[in-house]
JSON list of C-alpha atoms in Angstrom, two decimals:
[
{"chain": "A", "resi": 1, "resn": "MET", "atom": "CA", "xyz": [-0.29, -0.03, -0.03]},
{"chain": "A", "resi": 2, "resn": "ARG", "atom": "CA", "xyz": [1.42, 3.51, -0.88]},
{"chain": "A", "resi": 3, "resn": "MET", "atom": "CA", "xyz": [1.20, 5.95, 2.07]},
{"chain": "A", "resi": 4, "resn": "ILE", "atom": "CA", "xyz": [0.66, 9.58, 1.22]},
{"chain": "A", "resi": 5, "resn": "GLU", "atom": "CA", "xyz": [2.49, 12.03, 3.35]},
{"chain": "A", "resi": 6, "resn": "CYS", "atom": "CA", "xyz": [1.00, 15.38, 4.01]},
{"chain": "A", "resi": 7, "resn": "SER", "atom": "CA", "xyz": [3.44, 18.25, 3.93]},
{"chain": "A", "resi": 8, "resn": "LYS", "atom": "CA", "xyz": [3.29, 20.69, 6.48]},
{"chain": "A", "resi": 9, "resn": "SER", "atom": "CA", "xyz": [3.88, 23.58, 3.84]},
{"chain": "A", "resi": 10, "resn": "ASN", "atom": "CA", "xyz": [0.38, 22.53, 2.41]},
{"chain": "A", "resi": 11, "resn": "GLN", "atom": "CA", "xyz": [-1.35, 22.89, 5.64]},
{"chain": "A", "resi": 12, "resn": "THR", "atom": "CA", "xyz": [-3.19, 26.59, 5.63]},
{"chain": "A", "resi": 13, "resn": "GLY", "atom": "CA", "xyz": [-4.98, 28.38, 8.45]},
{"chain": "A", "resi": 14, "resn": "VAL", "atom": "CA", "xyz": [-6.36, 32.03, 9.20]},
{"chain": "A", "resi": 15, "resn": "GLY", "atom": "CA", "xyz": [-3.79, 34.69, 8.88]},
{"chain": "A", "resi": 16, "resn": "MET", "atom": "CA", "xyz": [-3.26, 38.03, 10.62]},
{"chain": "A", "resi": 17, "resn": "VAL", "atom": "CA", "xyz": [-5.02, 39.82, 7.42]},
{"chain": "A", "resi": 18, "resn": "GLU", "atom": "CA", "xyz": [-8.12, 37.72, 7.53]},
{"chain": "A", "resi": 19, "resn": "VAL", "atom": "CA", "xyz": [-8.12, 38.31, 11.58]},
{"chain": "A", "resi": 20, "resn": "LEU", "atom": "CA", "xyz": [-7.93, 42.04, 10.78]},
{"chain": "A", "resi": 21, "resn": "VAL", "atom": "CA", "xyz": [-10.57, 42.19, 8.39]},
{"chain": "A", "resi": 22, "resn": "THR", "atom": "CA", "xyz": [-13.11, 40.19, 10.69]},
{"chain": "A", "resi": 23, "resn": "VAL", "atom": "CA", "xyz": [-12.53, 42.59, 13.38]},
{"chain": "A", "resi": 24, "resn": "PHE", "atom": "CA", "xyz": [-13.17, 45.58, 11.19]},
{"chain": "A", "resi": 25, "resn": "VAL", "atom": "CA", "xyz": [-16.37, 44.31, 9.73]},
{"chain": "A", "resi": 26, "resn": "LEU", "atom": "CA", "xyz": [-17.33, 43.48, 13.36]},
{"chain": "A", "resi": 27, "resn": "ALA", "atom": "CA", "xyz": [-16.49, 46.62, 14.73]},
{"chain": "A", "resi": 28, "resn": "ILE", "atom": "CA", "xyz": [-18.40, 48.48, 11.85]},
{"chain": "A", "resi": 29, "resn": "GLY", "atom": "CA", "xyz": [-21.54, 46.34, 12.82]},
{"chain": "A", "resi": 30, "resn": "LEU", "atom": "CA", "xyz": [-21.26, 47.23, 16.46]},
{"chain": "A", "resi": 31, "resn": "LEU", "atom": "CA", "xyz": [-20.91, 51.06, 15.78]},
{"chain": "A", "resi": 32, "resn": "GLY", "atom": "CA", "xyz": [-24.26, 50.74, 13.68]},
{"chain": "A", "resi": 33, "resn": "ILE", "atom": "CA", "xyz": [-26.08, 49.15, 16.38]},
{"chain": "A", "resi": 34, "resn": "ALA", "atom": "CA", "xyz": [-24.83, 51.67, 19.24]},
{"chain": "A", "resi": 35, "resn": "SER", "atom": "CA", "xyz": [-25.93, 54.39, 16.99]},
{"chain": "A", "resi": 36, "resn": "LEU", "atom": "CA", "xyz": [-29.22, 52.84, 16.74]},
{"chain": "A", "resi": 37, "resn": "GLN", "atom": "CA", "xyz": [-29.59, 52.48, 20.28]},
{"chain": "A", "resi": 38, "resn": "PHE", "atom": "CA", "xyz": [-28.34, 55.98, 20.68]},
{"chain": "A", "resi": 39, "resn": "ILE", "atom": "CA", "xyz": [-31.29, 57.54, 18.23]},
{"chain": "A", "resi": 40, "resn": "GLY", "atom": "CA", "xyz": [-33.75, 55.24, 19.63]},
{"chain": "A", "resi": 41, "resn": "THR", "atom": "CA", "xyz": [-33.06, 56.51, 23.28]},
{"chain": "A", "resi": 42, "resn": "PHE", "atom": "CA", "xyz": [-33.63, 60.17, 22.05]},
{"chain": "A", "resi": 43, "resn": "ALA", "atom": "CA", "xyz": [-36.97, 58.94, 20.25]},
{"chain": "A", "resi": 44, "resn": "ASN", "atom": "CA", "xyz": [-38.35, 57.29, 22.85]},
{"chain": "A", "resi": 45, "resn": "SER", "atom": "CA", "xyz": [-37.51, 60.06, 25.16]},
{"chain": "A", "resi": 46, "resn": "ASP", "atom": "CA", "xyz": [-39.25, 62.59, 22.77]},
{"chain": "A", "resi": 47, "resn": "ALA", "atom": "CA", "xyz": [-42.11, 60.20, 22.30]},
{"chain": "A", "resi": 48, "resn": "LEU", "atom": "CA", "xyz": [-42.83, 59.90, 26.38]},
{"chain": "A", "resi": 49, "resn": "ASN", "atom": "CA", "xyz": [-42.36, 63.60, 26.78]},
{"chain": "A", "resi": 50, "resn": "ARG", "atom": "CA", "xyz": [-45.23, 64.28, 23.97]},
{"chain": "A", "resi": 51, "resn": "SER", "atom": "CA", "xyz": [-47.78, 61.74, 25.08]},
{"chain": "A", "resi": 52, "resn": "GLN", "atom": "CA", "xyz": [-47.48, 63.04, 28.81]},
{"chain": "A", "resi": 53, "resn": "ALA", "atom": "CA", "xyz": [-47.60, 66.63, 27.40]},
{"chain": "A", "resi": 54, "resn": "VAL", "atom": "CA", "xyz": [-50.84, 65.73, 25.32]},
{"chain": "A", "resi": 55, "resn": "LEU", "atom": "CA", "xyz": [-52.18, 64.35, 28.70]},
{"chain": "A", "resi": 56, "resn": "ILE", "atom": "CA", "xyz": [-51.65, 67.37, 30.57]},
{"chain": "A", "resi": 57, "resn": "THR", "atom": "CA", "xyz": [-52.82, 69.90, 28.48]},
{"chain": "A", "resi": 58, "resn": "GLN", "atom": "CA", "xyz": [-56.08, 67.95, 28.18]},
{"chain": "A", "resi": 59, "resn": "GLN", "atom": "CA", "xyz": [-56.56, 67.80, 31.66]},
{"chain": "A", "resi": 60, "resn": "LEU", "atom": "CA", "xyz": [-55.81, 71.42, 32.16]},
{"chain": "A", "resi": 61, "resn": "ALA", "atom": "CA", "xyz": [-58.16, 72.07, 29.03]},
{"chain": "A", "resi": 62, "resn": "GLU", "atom": "CA", "xyz": [-60.95, 70.07, 31.02]},
{"chain": "A", "resi": 63, "resn": "ARG", "atom": "CA", "xyz": [-60.06, 72.18, 34.22]},
{"chain": "A", "resi": 64, "resn": "LEU", "atom": "CA", "xyz": [-60.94, 75.28, 32.36]},
{"chain": "A", "resi": 65, "resn": "ARG", "atom": "CA", "xyz": [-64.33, 73.81, 31.03]},
{"chain": "A", "resi": 66, "resn": "ALA", "atom": "CA", "xyz": [-65.25, 72.91, 34.31]},
{"chain": "A", "resi": 67, "resn": "ASN", "atom": "CA", "xyz": [-64.60, 75.87, 36.27]},
{"chain": "A", "resi": 68, "resn": "SER", "atom": "CA", "xyz": [-66.17, 78.42, 33.63]},
{"chain": "A", "resi": 69, "resn": "ASN", "atom": "CA", "xyz": [-69.15, 80.30, 34.07]},
{"chain": "A", "resi": 70, "resn": "MET", "atom": "CA", "xyz": [-71.34, 82.50, 32.27]},
{"chain": "A", "resi": 71, "resn": "SER", "atom": "CA", "xyz": [-69.71, 85.99, 31.07]},
{"chain": "A", "resi": 72, "resn": "THR", "atom": "CA", "xyz": [-71.83, 89.15, 32.84]},
{"chain": "A", "resi": 73, "resn": "VAL", "atom": "CA", "xyz": [-70.56, 91.29, 29.77]},
{"chain": "A", "resi": 74, "resn": "SER", "atom": "CA", "xyz": [-71.41, 89.02, 27.09]},
{"chain": "A", "resi": 75, "resn": "ASN", "atom": "CA", "xyz": [-72.85, 85.66, 26.00]},
{"chain": "A", "resi": 76, "resn": "GLY", "atom": "CA", "xyz": [-70.70, 82.72, 26.43]},
{"chain": "A", "resi": 77, "resn": "LEU", "atom": "CA", "xyz": [-68.43, 81.10, 28.91]},
{"chain": "A", "resi": 78, "resn": "VAL", "atom": "CA", "xyz": [-65.39, 82.89, 30.65]},
{"chain": "A", "resi": 79, "resn": "VAL", "atom": "CA", "xyz": [-62.90, 81.44, 33.32]},
{"chain": "A", "resi": 80, "resn": "ASP", "atom": "CA", "xyz": [-61.58, 83.48, 36.33]},
{"chain": "A", "resi": 81, "resn": "ASP", "atom": "CA", "xyz": [-58.76, 86.07, 35.06]},
{"chain": "A", "resi": 82, "resn": "THR", "atom": "CA", "xyz": [-56.54, 84.75, 37.59]},
{"chain": "A", "resi": 83, "resn": "TYR", "atom": "CA", "xyz": [-56.05, 81.80, 35.01]},
{"chain": "A", "resi": 84, "resn": "PHE", "atom": "CA", "xyz": [-53.94, 83.98, 33.02]},
{"chain": "A", "resi": 85, "resn": "GLU", "atom": "CA", "xyz": [-51.48, 85.01, 35.48]},
{"chain": "A", "resi": 86, "resn": "GLU", "atom": "CA", "xyz": [-48.01, 83.87, 34.67]},
{"chain": "A", "resi": 87, "resn": "GLU", "atom": "CA", "xyz": [-46.92, 83.19, 38.28]},
{"chain": "A", "resi": 88, "resn": "ILE", "atom": "CA", "xyz": [-49.52, 80.63, 39.00]},
{"chain": "A", "resi": 89, "resn": "TYR", "atom": "CA", "xyz": [-47.69, 78.34, 36.88]},
{"chain": "A", "resi": 90, "resn": "ASN", "atom": "CA", "xyz": [-44.33, 76.50, 37.46]},
{"chain": "A", "resi": 91, "resn": "PHE", "atom": "CA", "xyz": [-44.19, 77.25, 40.87]},
{"chain": "A", "resi": 92, "resn": "ASN", "atom": "CA", "xyz": [-43.18, 81.04, 40.36]},
{"chain": "A", "resi": 93, "resn": "ASN", "atom": "CA", "xyz": [-45.51, 82.17, 43.30]},
{"chain": "A", "resi": 94, "resn": "LEU", "atom": "CA", "xyz": [-43.66, 79.68, 45.62]},
{"chain": "A", "resi": 95, "resn": "SER", "atom": "CA", "xyz": [-40.23, 79.78, 47.21]},
{"chain": "A", "resi": 96, "resn": "CYS", "atom": "CA", "xyz": [-38.34, 76.06, 48.10]},
{"chain": "A", "resi": 97, "resn": "LEU", "atom": "CA", "xyz": [-36.62, 76.79, 51.56]},
{"chain": "A", "resi": 98, "resn": "LEU", "atom": "CA", "xyz": [-34.57, 73.29, 51.25]},
{"chain": "A", "resi": 99, "resn": "GLU", "atom": "CA", "xyz": [-31.46, 73.01, 49.44]},
{"chain": "A", "resi": 100, "resn": "ASP", "atom": "CA", "xyz": [-30.29, 70.82, 46.98]},
{"chain": "A", "resi": 101, "resn": "THR", "atom": "CA", "xyz": [-34.22, 69.62, 46.53]},
{"chain": "A", "resi": 102, "resn": "SER", "atom": "CA", "xyz": [-36.13, 69.13, 43.61]},
{"chain": "A", "resi": 103, "resn": "GLU", "atom": "CA", "xyz": [-39.12, 71.35, 42.96]},
{"chain": "A", "resi": 104, "resn": "PHE", "atom": "CA", "xyz": [-41.53, 68.28, 43.00]},
{"chain": "A", "resi": 105, "resn": "ASP", "atom": "CA", "xyz": [-40.14, 67.31, 46.34]},
{"chain": "A", "resi": 106, "resn": "CYS", "atom": "CA", "xyz": [-40.58, 70.47, 47.75]},
{"chain": "A", "resi": 107, "resn": "PHE", "atom": "CA", "xyz": [-43.93, 71.49, 46.48]},
{"chain": "A", "resi": 108, "resn": "CYS", "atom": "CA", "xyz": [-45.71, 68.85, 45.22]},
{"chain": "A", "resi": 109, "resn": "LEU", "atom": "CA", "xyz": [-45.51, 65.96, 48.01]},
{"chain": "A", "resi": 110, "resn": "SER", "atom": "CA", "xyz": [-48.03, 68.25, 50.03]},
{"chain": "A", "resi": 111, "resn": "ILE", "atom": "CA", "xyz": [-49.82, 71.22, 49.48]},
{"chain": "A", "resi": 112, "resn": "PRO", "atom": "CA", "xyz": [-48.01, 74.56, 50.08]},
{"chain": "A", "resi": 113, "resn": "ASP", "atom": "CA", "xyz": [-50.12, 76.81, 52.60]},
{"chain": "A", "resi": 114, "resn": "ALA", "atom": "CA", "xyz": [-50.07, 79.53, 49.99]},
{"chain": "A", "resi": 115, "resn": "ILE", "atom": "CA", "xyz": [-52.16, 77.24, 47.69]},
{"chain": "A", "resi": 116, "resn": "PRO", "atom": "CA", "xyz": [-55.83, 76.80, 48.40]},
{"chain": "A", "resi": 117, "resn": "ASN", "atom": "CA", "xyz": [-56.94, 72.98, 48.89]},
{"chain": "A", "resi": 118, "resn": "CYS", "atom": "CA", "xyz": [-59.89, 72.72, 46.41]},
{"chain": "A", "resi": 119, "resn": "ASN", "atom": "CA", "xyz": [-60.30, 69.17, 47.18]},
{"chain": "A", "resi": 120, "resn": "GLU", "atom": "CA", "xyz": [-61.38, 69.73, 50.79]},
{"chain": "A", "resi": 121, "resn": "ASP", "atom": "CA", "xyz": [-62.63, 73.38, 50.84]},
{"chain": "A", "resi": 122, "resn": "GLN", "atom": "CA", "xyz": [-64.94, 75.60, 48.79]},
{"chain": "A", "resi": 123, "resn": "CYS", "atom": "CA", "xyz": [-62.97, 77.68, 46.19]},
{"chain": "A", "resi": 124, "resn": "ASN", "atom": "CA", "xyz": [-63.91, 80.60, 44.33]},
{"chain": "A", "resi": 125, "resn": "GLY", "atom": "CA", "xyz": [-62.88, 81.18, 40.63]},
{"chain": "A", "resi": 126, "resn": "ALA", "atom": "CA", "xyz": [-59.46, 82.88, 41.69]},
{"chain": "A", "resi": 127, "resn": "GLU", "atom": "CA", "xyz": [-58.92, 79.94, 43.99]},
{"chain": "A", "resi": 128, "resn": "PHE", "atom": "CA", "xyz": [-59.56, 77.06, 41.75]},
{"chain": "A", "resi": 129, "resn": "ALA", "atom": "CA", "xyz": [-57.32, 78.84, 39.22]},
{"chain": "A", "resi": 130, "resn": "GLN", "atom": "CA", "xyz": [-54.27, 79.12, 41.67]},
{"chain": "A", "resi": 131, "resn": "PHE", "atom": "CA", "xyz": [-55.05, 75.25, 42.44]},
{"chain": "A", "resi": 132, "resn": "ASP", "atom": "CA", "xyz": [-55.28, 73.99, 39.01]},
{"chain": "A", "resi": 133, "resn": "GLY", "atom": "CA", "xyz": [-52.03, 75.85, 38.17]},
{"chain": "A", "resi": 134, "resn": "TYR", "atom": "CA", "xyz": [-50.34, 74.16, 40.70]},
{"chain": "A", "resi": 135, "resn": "GLU", "atom": "CA", "xyz": [-51.70, 70.75, 40.38]},
{"chain": "A", "resi": 136, "resn": "MET", "atom": "CA", "xyz": [-50.80, 70.80, 36.52]},
{"chain": "A", "resi": 137, "resn": "SER", "atom": "CA", "xyz": [-47.47, 71.89, 37.43]},
{"chain": "A", "resi": 138, "resn": "CYS", "atom": "CA", "xyz": [-46.70, 69.27, 39.65]},
{"chain": "A", "resi": 139, "resn": "ALA", "atom": "CA", "xyz": [-48.22, 67.02, 36.66]},
{"chain": "A", "resi": 140, "resn": "SER", "atom": "CA", "xyz": [-45.45, 68.39, 34.71]},
{"chain": "A", "resi": 141, "resn": "GLU", "atom": "CA", "xyz": [-43.02, 68.34, 37.08]},
{"chain": "A", "resi": 142, "resn": "SER", "atom": "CA", "xyz": [-43.39, 64.92, 37.76]},
{"chain": "A", "resi": 143, "resn": "SER", "atom": "CA", "xyz": [-43.26, 63.81, 33.93]},
{"chain": "A", "resi": 144, "resn": "ASN", "atom": "CA", "xyz": [-40.03, 66.21, 33.15]},
{"chain": "A", "resi": 145, "resn": "PRO", "atom": "CA", "xyz": [-38.42, 68.52, 35.58]},
{"chain": "A", "resi": 146, "resn": "ASN", "atom": "CA", "xyz": [-37.66, 70.75, 32.31]},
{"chain": "A", "resi": 147, "resn": "MET", "atom": "CA", "xyz": [-41.09, 71.18, 31.11]},
{"chain": "A", "resi": 148, "resn": "ALA", "atom": "CA", "xyz": [-42.96, 74.62, 31.24]},
{"chain": "A", "resi": 149, "resn": "LEU", "atom": "CA", "xyz": [-46.61, 75.14, 31.33]},
{"chain": "A", "resi": 150, "resn": "GLU", "atom": "CA", "xyz": [-48.21, 78.47, 29.79]},
{"chain": "A", "resi": 151, "resn": "LEU", "atom": "CA", "xyz": [-51.92, 79.60, 29.13]},
{"chain": "A", "resi": 152, "resn": "SER", "atom": "CA", "xyz": [-52.54, 82.47, 27.00]},
{"chain": "A", "resi": 153, "resn": "CYS", "atom": "CA", "xyz": [-55.46, 83.97, 25.16]},
{"chain": "A", "resi": 154, "resn": "GLU", "atom": "CA", "xyz": [-56.20, 85.53, 22.10]},
{"chain": "A", "resi": 155, "resn": "ASP", "atom": "CA", "xyz": [-58.84, 87.96, 23.63]},
{"chain": "A", "resi": 156, "resn": "ASN", "atom": "CA", "xyz": [-61.54, 89.06, 21.04]},
{"chain": "A", "resi": 157, "resn": "ASP", "atom": "CA", "xyz": [-62.68, 92.17, 22.84]},
{"chain": "A", "resi": 158, "resn": "VAL", "atom": "CA", "xyz": [-59.89, 94.23, 24.57]},
{"chain": "A", "resi": 159, "resn": "LEU", "atom": "CA", "xyz": [-62.19, 96.75, 25.33]},
{"chain": "A", "resi": 160, "resn": "ASP", "atom": "CA", "xyz": [-63.92, 94.76, 28.04]},
{"chain": "A", "resi": 161, "resn": "ASP", "atom": "CA", "xyz": [-63.12, 94.03, 31.83]},
{"chain": "A", "resi": 162, "resn": "GLU", "atom": "CA", "xyz": [-62.18, 90.57, 31.11]},
{"chain": "A", "resi": 163, "resn": "ALA", "atom": "CA", "xyz": [-58.79, 89.09, 30.25]},
{"chain": "A", "resi": 164, "resn": "CYS", "atom": "CA", "xyz": [-60.32, 86.59, 27.91]},
{"chain": "A", "resi": 165, "resn": "SER", "atom": "CA", "xyz": [-63.69, 87.45, 26.67]},
{"chain": "A", "resi": 166, "resn": "ALA", "atom": "CA", "xyz": [-66.41, 84.67, 25.82]},
{"chain": "A", "resi": 167, "resn": "GLY", "atom": "CA", "xyz": [-65.30, 83.25, 22.47]},
{"chain": "A", "resi": 168, "resn": "SER", "atom": "CA", "xyz": [-62.03, 84.11, 22.65]},
{"chain": "A", "resi": 169, "resn": "ARG", "atom": "CA", "xyz": [-59.23, 81.26, 21.79]},
{"chain": "A", "resi": 170, "resn": "HIS", "atom": "CA", "xyz": [-57.45, 80.15, 24.79]},
{"chain": "A", "resi": 171, "resn": "SER", "atom": "CA", "xyz": [-54.03, 78.40, 23.94]},
{"chain": "A", "resi": 172, "resn": "ILE", "atom": "CA", "xyz": [-52.25, 75.91, 26.70]},
{"chain": "A", "resi": 173, "resn": "ILE", "atom": "CA", "xyz": [-48.72, 75.10, 25.68]},
{"chain": "A", "resi": 174, "resn": "LEU", "atom": "CA", "xyz": [-46.55, 72.72, 27.54]},
{"chain": "A", "resi": 175, "resn": "LYS", "atom": "CA", "xyz": [-42.72, 72.75, 26.35]},
{"chain": "A", "resi": 176, "resn": "TRP", "atom": "CA", "xyz": [-39.26, 71.06, 27.11]},
{"chain": "A", "resi": 177, "resn": "PRO", "atom": "CA", "xyz": [-35.85, 71.59, 25.66]},
{"chain": "A", "resi": 178, "resn": "VAL", "atom": "CA", "xyz": [-34.47, 69.05, 23.35]},
{"chain": "A", "resi": 179, "resn": "GLN", "atom": "CA", "xyz": [-31.20, 68.21, 21.78]},
{"chain": "A", "resi": 180, "resn": "ASN", "atom": "CA", "xyz": [-30.00, 67.63, 17.92]},
{"chain": "A", "resi": 181, "resn": "TRP", "atom": "CA", "xyz": [-29.35, 64.31, 16.82]},
{"chain": "A", "resi": 182, "resn": "LEU", "atom": "CA", "xyz": [-25.73, 63.91, 15.26]},
{"chain": "A", "resi": 183, "resn": "ASN", "atom": "CA", "xyz": [-25.27, 67.20, 14.64]},
{"chain": "A", "resi": 184, "resn": "LYS", "atom": "CA", "xyz": [-28.52, 67.60, 12.56]},
{"chain": "A", "resi": 185, "resn": "GLU", "atom": "CA", "xyz": [-30.55, 70.80, 13.19]},
{"chain": "A", "resi": 186, "resn": "ARG", "atom": "CA", "xyz": [-34.22, 69.96, 13.87]},
{"chain": "A", "resi": 187, "resn": "ASN", "atom": "CA", "xyz": [-37.03, 71.84, 12.38]},
{"chain": "A", "resi": 188, "resn": "THR", "atom": "CA", "xyz": [-38.35, 73.50, 15.49]},
{"chain": "A", "resi": 189, "resn": "ASN", "atom": "CA", "xyz": [-41.92, 75.03, 16.06]},
{"chain": "A", "resi": 190, "resn": "ALA", "atom": "CA", "xyz": [-42.04, 78.64, 16.18]},
{"chain": "A", "resi": 191, "resn": "ASP", "atom": "CA", "xyz": [-44.85, 78.45, 18.92]},
{"chain": "A", "resi": 192, "resn": "CYS", "atom": "CA", "xyz": [-42.37, 76.70, 21.08]},
{"chain": "A", "resi": 193, "resn": "ASN", "atom": "CA", "xyz": [-39.50, 78.84, 20.37]},
{"chain": "A", "resi": 194, "resn": "ASP", "atom": "CA", "xyz": [-40.64, 82.68, 20.47]},
{"chain": "A", "resi": 195, "resn": "GLY", "atom": "CA", "xyz": [-37.75, 84.43, 21.86]},
{"chain": "A", "resi": 196, "resn": "GLU", "atom": "CA", "xyz": [-35.94, 81.11, 23.52]},
{"chain": "A", "resi": 197, "resn": "SER", "atom": "CA", "xyz": [-32.08, 80.76, 23.11]},
{"chain": "A", "resi": 198, "resn": "SER", "atom": "CA", "xyz": [-32.56, 77.14, 23.15]},
{"chain": "A", "resi": 199, "resn": "ASN", "atom": "CA", "xyz": [-34.41, 74.50, 21.13]},
{"chain": "A", "resi": 200, "resn": "PHE", "atom": "CA", "xyz": [-37.83, 73.54, 22.41]},
{"chain": "A", "resi": 201, "resn": "ASP", "atom": "CA", "xyz": [-40.40, 71.11, 21.64]},
{"chain": "A", "resi": 202, "resn": "CYS", "atom": "CA", "xyz": [-44.03, 71.56, 22.36]},
{"chain": "A", "resi": 203, "resn": "VAL", "atom": "CA", "xyz": [-47.50, 70.48, 22.57]},
{"chain": "A", "resi": 204, "resn": "VAL", "atom": "CA", "xyz": [-50.38, 73.16, 21.97]},
{"chain": "A", "resi": 205, "resn": "LEU", "atom": "CA", "xyz": [-53.87, 72.96, 22.81]},
{"chain": "A", "resi": 206, "resn": "ASP", "atom": "CA", "xyz": [-56.24, 75.50, 21.48]},
{"chain": "A", "resi": 207, "resn": "LEU", "atom": "CA", "xyz": [-60.00, 75.73, 22.77]},
{"chain": "A", "resi": 208, "resn": "THR", "atom": "CA", "xyz": [-62.85, 77.94, 23.01]},
{"chain": "A", "resi": 209, "resn": "LEU", "atom": "CA", "xyz": [-64.83, 77.47, 26.00]}
]
């Protein structure tokens, strides 16, 4: 029988070049996955902020309708003028005496003495406005500490004594700062960024009582 000997020179294996190419291809794939996860994190955060903002603006709209009354100077429903005071939102009328404490922990764990408790006591229109502004500010603070709540009115009769006359358009805006992805400029909404130095996203809800 003839024996066939295998020469060592005929045996081949994986060379350094093949290893380097494999590592390079794998690295490119991992970078792509990491980039997708990074973008997905931003997208999920934006989606959560927007979903929470929609719920909060809808709740404030329901409170405006619930606390509206017939106007004394025109035909239609109006709310108390206090609803349009900026200081009742975002805790602008409150001061935290505790250092290194979040606004939610400082103001929202219990109702401050300066805020009327309309869940337990009888409240007039101005007190309901302060209470609603406080509770909606706590809701936005719980969702995102960087959110800011605003309520404005496009008054259709500036000659009467009401801050927002019957039939006027009320605008609820809840906005929060956003970042660009991969150095790409975002298309921002002018309603969210009027006079702002940073990029903001927002939810705007317009309603007429």
